[in-house]
Coordinates of C-alpha atoms in Angstrom, one line a residue:
X1 CA 97.7 127.8 104.8
X2 CA 100.2 127.7 102.4
X3 CA 103.4 127.0 105.0
X4 CA 106.3 128.0 102.6
X5 CA 108.7 127.4 105.4
X6 CA 111.9 125.1 105.6
X7 CA 111.0 121.4 107.3
X8 CA 113.3 118.3 108.1
X9 CA 116.2 117.6 106.1
X10 CA 116.5 114.8 103.6
X11 CA 118.5 114.3 100.3
X12 CA 119.1 116.7 97.8
X13 CA 116.9 115.7 94.8
X14 CA 118.4 115.8 91.2
X15 CA 122.3 114.9 92.6
X16 CA 121.1 111.1 94.7
X17 CA 120.4 107.5 92.8
X18 CA 116.6 108.0 91.6
X19 CA 115.6 105.5 94.3
X20 CA 116.3 108.1 97.1
X21 CA 114.5 110.8 95.9
X22 CA 111.0 109.1 95.0
X23 CA 108.0 110.9 95.5
X24 CA 106.0 109.9 98.6
X25 CA 103.0 107.6 98.4
X26 CA 99.9 110.5 96.9
X27 CA 97.1 110.6 99.4
X28 CA 93.7 109.5 98.2
X29 CA 90.3 110.2 99.1
X30 CA 88.0 107.0 97.2
X31 CA 84.5 107.7 95.8
X32 CA 81.7 106.8 97.7
X33 CA 79.8 106.4 94.8
X34 CA 80.6 104.4 91.8
X35 CA 83.7 105.4 90.4
X36 CA 83.0 108.1 87.5
X37 CA 85.6 111.2 87.6
X38 CA 89.3 111.7 89.3
X39 CA 90.5 115.3 90.6
X40 CA 94.1 115.5 90.8
X41 CA 95.4 118.6 93.0
X42 CA 99.1 119.7 94.2
X43 CA 99.7 121.4 97.2
X44 CA 101.6 124.5 98.2
X45 CA 105.3 124.7 99.0
X46 CA 106.0 123.5 102.3
X47 CA 102.9 121.4 103.1
X48 CA 101.9 118.0 101.8
X49 CA 99.3 116.2 100.3
X50 CA 97.6 114.9 103.4
X51 CA 97.2 117.9 105.2
X52 CA 96.2 119.9 102.1
X53 CA 93.9 117.4 101.1
X54 CA 92.0 117.0 104.2
X55 CA 91.6 120.4 104.6
X56 CA 90.3 121.4 101.1
X57 CA 88.1 118.7 100.4
X58 CA 86.1 119.5 104.1
X59 CA 86.0 123.0 103.1
X60 CA 82.4 123.9 103.4
X61 CA 80.0 125.4 100.2
X62 CA 78.0 127.9 101.4
X63 CA 75.1 125.6 102.7
X64 CA 77.4 123.5 104.3
X65 CA 78.0 120.7 102.4
X66 CA 81.8 119.6 101.0
X67 CA 83.7 119.0 97.9
X68 CA 83.6 115.7 98.9
X69 CA 79.7 115.3 99.6
X70 CA 79.0 117.2 97.0
X71 CA 81.1 115.3 94.6
X72 CA 80.5 111.7 96.1
X73 CA 81.5 109.7 92.4
X74 CA 85.2 111.4 92.8
X75 CA 88.5 110.1 93.5
X76 CA 90.2 113.0 95.2
X77 CA 94.6 112.5 94.3
X78 CA 96.7 114.5 96.4
X79 CA 100.5 113.7 95.8
X80 CA 103.1 115.1 97.8
X81 CA 106.2 116.9 96.4
X82 CA 109.6 115.9 97.2
X83 CA 111.9 117.4 99.4
X84 CA 114.4 119.6 97.0
X85 CA 116.6 121.8 98.7
X86 CA 115.6 125.6 98.8
X87 CA 118.3 128.1 97.8
X88 CA 116.4 130.6 99.7
X89 CA 116.0 128.7 103.1
X90 CA 120.1 127.9 102.4
X91 CA 119.6 125.0 100.6
X92 CA 117.5 123.5 103.6
X93 CA 114.8 120.7 102.3
X94 CA 111.7 121.3 101.6
X95 CA 108.3 119.8 100.2
X96 CA 108.2 121.4 97.0
X97 CA 107.8 121.2 93.4
X98 CA 110.5 123.2 92.0
X99 CA 112.9 125.5 93.6
X100 CA 112.1 129.1 93.4
X101 CA 114.4 132.2 94.6
X102 CA 111.7 134.9 94.6
X103 CA 108.2 134.5 93.2
X104 CA 107.5 137.7 92.6
X105 CA 110.9 138.2 90.3
X106 CA 110.8 134.9 88.9
X107 CA 113.7 136.4 86.4
X108 CA 116.2 136.4 89.0
X109 CA 118.0 133.0 89.1
X110 CA 115.1 131.3 87.2
X111 CA 117.1 128.5 85.9
X112 CA 116.3 127.0 89.4
X113 CA 112.7 126.0 88.5
X114 CA 113.6 123.6 85.5
X115 CA 114.5 120.3 87.1
X116 CA 111.7 120.2 89.6
X117 CA 109.2 121.5 87.2
X118 CA 110.5 118.6 84.5
X119 CA 109.8 116.1 87.3
X120 CA 106.8 117.3 88.3
X121 CA 105.6 117.2 85.1
X122 CA 106.0 113.6 84.1
X123 CA 104.9 112.7 87.8
X124 CA 101.0 114.6 86.7
X125 CA 101.3 113.0 83.5
X126 CA 101.7 109.1 85.3
X127 CA 99.4 109.8 87.3
X128 CA 96.6 110.8 84.4
X129 CA 97.4 107.9 82.7
X130 CA 96.9 105.8 85.5
X131 CA 93.2 106.7 85.8
X132 CA 93.3 106.4 82.1
X133 CA 94.2 102.9 82.2
X134 CA 92.0 102.1 85.3
X135 CA 88.8 103.3 83.0
X136 CA 88.4 106.9 83.6
X137 CA 88.8 108.9 80.4
X138 CA 91.0 112.0 80.0
X139 CA 87.7 114.3 79.6
X140 CA 86.5 113.0 83.3
X141 CA 90.2 114.0 85.0
X142 CA 90.7 117.5 86.4
X143 CA 94.2 118.7 87.7
X144 CA 95.2 121.4 89.6
X145 CA 96.8 122.7 92.7
X146 CA 97.2 125.5 95.0
X147 CA 100.1 128.5 95.0
X148 CA 103.3 126.8 93.5
X149 CA 101.1 123.4 93.4
X150 CA 98.8 125.8 90.9
X151 CA 102.2 126.9 88.9
X152 CA 103.9 123.2 88.9
X153 CA 100.3 121.7 87.7
X154 CA 99.7 124.7 84.9
X155 CA 102.9 124.2 83.3
X156 CA 101.9 119.9 83.2
X157 CA 98.9 120.3 82.3
X158 CA 100.1 122.8 79.0
X159 CA 102.8 119.9 78.1
X160 CA 100.2 117.3 78.4
X161 CA 99.3 115.5 74.4
X162 CA 95.0 116.1 74.8
X163 CA 92.8 117.9 76.3
X164 CA 91.3 116.7 80.1
X165 CA 88.0 117.5 81.9
X166 CA 89.5 120.4 83.5
X167 CA 91.9 123.0 85.2
X168 CA 91.5 124.6 88.8
X169 CA 94.0 126.6 90.2
X170 CA 94.3 128.7 93.1
X171 CA 96.3 131.8 94.1
X172 CA 99.3 130.6 91.6
X173 CA 100.9 132.0 88.6
X174 CA 102.2 130.8 85.2
X175 CA 106.0 129.7 85.5
X176 CA 108.0 131.4 82.4
X177 CA 104.8 133.1 81.6
X178 CA 107.3 136.2 79.7
X179 CA 108.5 133.5 77.3
X180 CA 105.0 132.5 76.3
X181 CA 104.0 136.3 76.3
X182 CA 107.1 136.9 73.7
X183 CA 105.9 133.9 71.8
X184 CA 102.7 135.3 71.3
X185 CA 103.8 138.5 70.9
X186 CA 101.7 140.2 73.3
X187 CA 102.9 142.0 76.8
X188 CA 100.4 140.5 79.5
X189 CA 102.4 142.1 82.7
X190 CA 102.4 145.8 81.9
X191 CA 102.9 148.0 85.3
X192 CA 105.5 149.8 86.7
X193 CA 108.2 150.6 84.5
X194 CA 110.6 150.5 87.6
X195 CA 108.9 147.0 89.3
X196 CA 109.4 144.7 86.2
X197 CA 109.2 141.2 87.5
X198 CA 110.9 140.6 84.4
X199 CA 114.8 141.7 84.5
X200 CA 117.3 140.4 82.4
X201 CA 118.2 136.9 83.3
X202 CA 121.9 136.2 86.0
X203 CA 124.7 135.7 83.0
X204 CA 126.8 134.2 85.6
X205 CA 124.0 132.0 86.6
X206 CA 123.0 130.9 83.7
X207 CA 124.5 131.6 80.5
X208 CA 123.1 131.0 77.5
X209 CA 120.5 129.0 78.9
X210 CA 117.5 129.9 76.8
X211 CA 119.3 129.9 73.6
X212 CA 117.8 127.9 71.2
X213 CA 119.5 124.2 70.1
X214 CA 120.9 123.8 66.5
X215 CA 119.6 120.4 66.9
X216 CA 115.9 120.3 64.6
X217 CA 113.0 117.8 65.7
X218 CA 111.2 118.7 62.2
X219 CA 108.6 120.6 63.2
X220 CA 110.4 124.0 64.1
X221 CA 109.2 125.7 60.8
X222 CA 105.3 124.6 61.6
X223 CA 106.3 126.4 65.2
X224 CA 107.4 129.7 64.1
X225 CA 104.2 130.3 61.7
X226 CA 102.1 129.3 64.8
X227 CA 102.5 131.5 68.1
X228 CA 100.3 129.2 70.0
X229 CA 102.7 126.0 68.7
X230 CA 105.7 128.3 69.6
X231 CA 104.6 129.1 73.2
X232 CA 103.7 125.8 74.0
X233 CA 107.3 124.1 72.3
X234 CA 109.1 126.4 74.4
X235 CA 107.2 125.2 77.6
X236 CA 108.4 122.0 76.7
X237 CA 112.2 122.5 75.4
X238 CA 112.5 124.2 78.6
X239 CA 112.4 120.9 80.7
X240 CA 113.1 119.3 77.5
X241 CA 109.6 117.1 77.4
X242 CA 109.6 115.8 73.9
X243 CA 107.6 116.9 71.2
X244 CA 105.2 115.4 68.9
X245 CA 105.4 116.0 65.3
X246 CA 101.5 115.4 64.9
X247 CA 100.7 117.7 68.3
X248 CA 97.1 119.2 67.7
X249 CA 97.4 121.1 71.0
X250 CA 94.1 119.2 72.3
X251 CA 94.9 120.3 75.3
X252 CA 94.3 123.9 74.5
X253 CA 90.1 122.2 74.9
X254 CA 90.7 121.9 78.7
X255 CA 88.2 124.7 80.5
X256 CA 90.2 126.6 83.3
X257 CA 89.3 128.1 86.5
X258 CA 91.4 130.5 88.2
X259 CA 91.0 132.3 91.7
X260 CA 93.1 134.6 93.6
X261 CA 93.1 136.4 96.6
X262 CA 93.6 141.1 96.1
X263 CA 95.6 141.1 99.2
X264 CA 97.8 138.0 98.8
X265 CA 101.2 138.8 100.3
X266 CA 103.2 135.6 99.0
X267 CA 101.9 135.5 95.3
X268 CA 100.9 138.8 93.9
X269 CA 97.6 139.3 92.4
X270 CA 99.1 140.5 89.1
X271 CA 100.6 137.2 88.8
X272 CA 97.3 135.6 89.0
X273 CA 96.0 138.0 85.8
X274 CA 99.3 137.1 84.1
X275 CA 98.6 133.2 83.9
X276 CA 94.9 134.2 83.1
X277 CA 95.5 136.8 80.0
X278 CA 98.6 134.5 79.0
X279 CA 96.2 131.0 79.1
X280 CA 93.3 133.8 77.0
X281 CA 96.0 134.0 74.5
X282 CA 96.8 130.6 74.1
X283 CA 93.0 130.0 73.4
X284 CA 92.0 128.9 76.7
X285 CA 88.4 129.3 77.9
X286 CA 89.4 130.7 81.4
X287 CA 87.0 131.3 84.4
X288 CA 88.3 134.0 86.6
X289 CA 87.7 135.0 90.3
X290 CA 89.3 137.6 92.1
X291 CA 88.4 138.0 95.8
X292 CA 89.1 141.9 97.2
X293 CA 89.0 140.4 100.7
X294 CA 91.8 137.2 100.5
X295 CA 94.9 137.0 101.0
X296 CA 97.1 133.6 99.9
X297 CA 94.8 130.9 100.5
X298 CA 91.1 129.9 99.1
X299 CA 88.0 131.5 99.9
X300 CA 85.5 130.0 102.2
X301 CA 82.9 129.4 100.9
X302 CA 82.7 131.5 97.8
X303 CA 85.7 130.0 96.0
X304 CA 84.4 126.6 97.0
X305 CA 81.1 127.3 95.7
X306 CA 82.7 128.7 92.4
X307 CA 84.9 125.3 91.9
X308 CA 81.8 123.0 92.6
X309 CA 80.0 125.3 89.8
X310 CA 82.6 125.1 87.7
X311 CA 83.3 121.5 88.0
X312 CA 79.5 120.5 87.8
X313 CA 78.9 122.6 84.7
X314 CA 82.5 122.0 82.4
X315 CA 81.8 118.0 83.4
X316 CA 78.2 118.1 82.7
X317 CA 77.3 116.6 86.2
X318 CA 75.1 117.2 89.1
X319 CA 76.3 117.6 93.0
X320 CA 74.2 115.8 95.4
X321 CA 73.5 119.1 97.3

């Protein structure tokens, strides 16, 4: 499963010299036939690339075949997150893409997420660009992840400059979704008014954290007229990511698959639905699968079947089984 428990100690990411907090080398599964596609997937909090990757690519479809055997032309890349001190676990360092205090009440101390999201976005973009330089076009590259890896990779995908081949998310959520909702002028997380995950900011922890900067980058007027551009612009501003004046938001053409268990005890089902609706509001074509009897994991073999079908349909390829 996706353990969200502390592990061995390490240095504190963000306060130590960069050479001490480099990401471990990713776990890579090479294709068994000529390399035509690349799939980059991020593990959940407390896990690592080899553990998650080995289990995922060997999970069977309904025919008994695995994703590795049905997609022999794909190169699989499973990065491992840095050790970051987790506030929830008394600042013990664990593998996590970003720190967060409460997944299901993200507004509380939400600023904890920013540094990790910034670094992880840069990592994911670097991996994509390396594959492009090696000869794999962006439209043949798929990104995604599980749990916190879904959240981090989804944020990174939204900040990318062009369309990629596809996105796969399992039992995850969209960080800072309420600000996307606000930019789009819609409410996607309505529910019990007494159980609103979006409470007010902790003013003592983050005074003025989301106030707009006085600096202008030349395209604020256009962003204000276009809710989608404003939403993507917020996500980039939030992690101090550069915004291009000629950004045509090609990434919105990326096909998306999201799967979530209705019995998920760690990331509430409504957060998956919220991510789905936010992406649809931005204009993405989203394939959504909810699994009634599933907790915090991916459904075997049904979800593996759905992921294989999504990949073959969106990438225009044929599996070997």
